[in-house]
Amino acid sequence: MAAECLRSGALADDEGHRPGSGGHADAPLDPAHVRSYVQSVVDGLLFAGLIGTSTLVDTSALPRLRGVYKPEGGRPETLLSAAEHLALYRQRPRPWLLEAVRLQPPVMSSSKVTPAGGTRCPFRGAERILPEGTFVVANLYHASTDPAAWGNDAHDFKPGRPADKYLNWNGPFGGDAPRQCPGEHLSLEMGKALVDAWVEAKAPPLEA
């Protein structure tokens, strides 16, 4: 249920109002609130750059390219060889990285305490009302390998799946604010740069 809430945006932190405006479009901005909002964005960028990116490279990407990747906890993932991964990466690096992150998320969960008034959340074709103060944790791995969302090949490594279906710690990848991780694109670009450097230095050259 938490995963479906995450996909729907029901776990949003606010209603999309401008920060510091008190929810009114024409209200003057409160400088203290604006500073707090900017600080939260900066913190998110640093989180993605320092923690999310290093985990993306060390845990999600390089083990596959080195041929030493093993799914945790006996997950039923269909494994490819290092050579197959390298060929796929060279063809489509960004879709390859998104697929690696889907099957081995750098951040494994997203949590939220429901706000005043509770939260309506879709669950198995119906709606559930989560009371105010409910602590909800969404497991990103299970959400990202749910056959209902990804099909019967959910455990297969297939770059090129719809990019807006991928989830991160703050909602769907590339989603609209407020359900967008402020560091997701930074993390992806930094991860690609680091993996590109490894491929250039360590991977076998392309055959002529």
XYZ file of C-alpha atoms in Angstrom:
208
model
C 0.000 0.000 0.000
C 2.795 2.436 0.847
C 4.331 1.908 -2.586
C 1.036 2.754 -4.299
C 0.754 5.875 -2.140
C 4.253 6.848 -3.199
C 3.428 6.398 -6.875
C 0.209 8.411 -6.587
C 1.827 11.332 -4.777
C -0.423 10.848 -1.756
C 2.637 11.078 0.479
C 3.419 14.605 -0.706
C 4.922 16.943 1.855
C 2.590 19.784 0.916
C -0.065 20.763 -1.597
C 2.266 22.398 -4.057
C 1.950 25.922 -2.636
C 4.855 28.322 -2.876
C 7.157 27.991 0.143
C 6.556 30.644 2.756
C 3.339 31.952 1.173
C 0.974 30.378 3.686
C -0.787 28.596 0.828
C -1.940 31.831 -0.855
C -0.656 32.591 -4.338
C -0.651 36.372 -3.804
C 0.698 36.383 -0.242
C 4.159 37.877 0.412
C 6.926 35.370 0.936
C 8.305 34.919 4.442
C 12.142 35.217 4.162
C 12.660 32.746 7.013
C 10.494 30.149 5.304
C 12.218 30.747 1.988
C 15.649 30.244 3.587
C 14.409 27.035 5.187
C 13.053 25.812 1.848
C 16.290 26.626 0.015
C 18.266 24.859 2.733
C 16.101 21.752 2.299
C 16.836 21.773 -1.445
C 20.572 22.162 -0.823
C 20.482 19.330 1.703
C 18.719 17.132 -0.831
C 21.320 17.890 -3.476
C 24.157 17.092 -1.083
C 22.422 13.884 -0.013
C 22.125 12.760 -3.636
C 25.663 13.826 -4.484
C 27.485 12.417 -1.468
C 25.447 9.369 -0.491
C 23.061 8.417 -3.264
C 25.661 8.719 -6.019
C 28.368 6.737 -4.247
C 25.880 3.949 -3.506
C 24.606 4.038 -7.092
C 28.137 3.517 -8.403
C 29.508 1.096 -5.779
C 26.399 -1.038 -5.223
C 24.047 -0.688 -8.203
C 26.381 -0.241 -11.196
C 29.999 -1.397 -10.929
C 29.329 -4.881 -9.485
C 27.312 -5.668 -12.627
C 30.010 -4.368 -14.952
C 32.706 -6.260 -13.016
C 30.728 -9.507 -13.061
C 30.519 -9.823 -9.267
C 26.936 -8.666 -8.663
C 24.795 -10.936 -6.494
C 21.186 -10.055 -5.588
C 20.715 -9.602 -1.853
C 18.543 -11.995 0.088
C 18.080 -14.476 -2.749
C 16.087 -12.068 -4.924
C 14.838 -13.809 -8.087
C 16.664 -11.520 -10.508
C 17.633 -12.776 -13.970
C 21.394 -12.197 -14.141
C 23.396 -11.056 -17.168
C 27.129 -11.481 -17.731
C 29.570 -8.618 -17.315
C 30.071 -8.520 -21.093
C 26.318 -8.255 -21.676
C 26.029 -5.442 -19.150
C 28.960 -3.582 -20.694
C 27.426 -3.810 -24.166
C 24.068 -2.547 -22.873
C 25.724 0.289 -20.969
C 27.673 1.462 -23.986
C 24.517 1.446 -26.082
C 22.264 3.331 -23.649
C 24.077 4.468 -20.473
C 21.299 6.440 -18.770
C 18.549 3.816 -19.270
C 21.064 1.204 -18.095
C 21.736 3.172 -14.906
C 18.020 3.615 -14.194
C 17.471 -0.122 -14.590
C 20.418 -0.899 -12.310
C 18.972 1.448 -9.695
C 15.513 -0.097 -10.059
C 16.798 -3.568 -9.195
C 19.301 -2.379 -6.566
C 18.027 0.957 -5.175
C 20.721 3.201 -3.622
C 18.046 4.277 -1.119
C 15.811 1.393 -0.096
C 12.809 3.138 1.411
C 10.804 6.322 1.703
C 8.948 7.299 4.870
C 6.245 9.769 5.776
C 4.083 10.709 8.751
C 0.594 11.475 7.483
C -0.475 15.104 8.028
C -3.423 16.588 9.873
C -6.684 15.202 8.566
C -5.080 11.966 7.417
C -4.280 10.873 3.855
C -6.264 9.055 1.201
C -4.181 6.359 -0.425
C -4.965 3.984 -3.325
C -4.702 0.312 -2.462
C -5.653 -2.595 -4.747
C -8.151 -0.612 -6.766
C -9.773 1.106 -3.788
C -8.930 3.910 -1.400
C -7.802 3.618 2.189
C -7.752 6.486 4.666
C -4.597 6.611 6.759
C -5.274 8.453 10.037
C -3.308 11.533 11.013
C 0.083 10.657 12.475
C 0.381 7.264 10.736
C 4.020 6.383 10.030
C 4.207 4.940 6.513
C 7.283 3.306 4.996
C 7.437 2.445 1.291
C 9.931 -0.249 0.292
C 11.410 1.006 -2.988
C 12.778 -2.384 -4.039
C 9.393 -4.102 -3.748
C 7.683 -1.148 -5.447
C 10.216 -1.282 -8.273
C 9.796 -5.021 -8.871
C 6.023 -5.228 -8.472
C 4.653 -7.233 -11.433
C 1.430 -5.209 -11.254
C 3.437 -2.114 -12.179
C 6.267 -3.594 -14.263
C 4.817 -6.753 -15.810
C 5.864 -10.371 -15.555
C 9.450 -9.476 -16.484
C 9.825 -7.205 -13.451
C 12.955 -9.077 -12.313
C 14.622 -8.970 -15.720
C 17.285 -6.363 -16.475
C 15.815 -4.476 -19.439
C 17.016 -0.886 -19.988
C 14.543 1.342 -21.771
C 11.513 0.952 -19.543
C 9.376 4.135 -19.223
C 11.550 6.593 -17.302
C 8.653 8.163 -15.389
C 7.811 4.801 -13.762
C 11.095 4.602 -11.874
C 10.927 5.522 -8.180
C 13.437 7.238 -5.948
C 13.377 8.171 -2.283
C 11.023 11.104 -2.947
C 8.632 9.735 -5.545
C 8.529 9.002 -9.295
C 11.681 9.838 -11.254
C 11.207 13.056 -13.205
C 7.870 13.772 -11.512
C 6.340 17.183 -10.932
C 6.991 19.130 -7.730
C 6.498 18.601 -4.847
C 7.046 14.911 -5.629
C 10.510 15.281 -7.136
C 13.859 14.535 -5.557
C 15.890 17.727 -6.057
C 19.076 15.750 -6.563
C 17.894 12.972 -8.875
C 19.312 14.419 -12.106
C 22.530 15.516 -10.408
C 22.977 12.031 -8.987
C 22.319 10.358 -12.337
C 24.766 12.631 -14.184
C 27.462 12.229 -11.536
C 26.927 8.479 -11.530
C 27.214 8.337 -15.306
C 30.435 10.373 -15.248
C 31.998 8.017 -12.697
C 30.875 4.857 -14.490
C 32.091 6.309 -17.817
C 35.512 6.858 -16.244
C 35.607 3.259 -14.979
C 34.550 1.885 -18.366
C 37.248 3.908 -20.119
C 39.970 2.826 -17.670
C 39.016 -0.739 -16.783
C 36.600 -2.266 -19.280
C 37.746 -4.309 -22.284
C 37.944 -2.195 -25.466
C 35.314 -2.475 -28.156
C 36.119 -5.056 -30.807
C 36.968 -3.609 -34.191
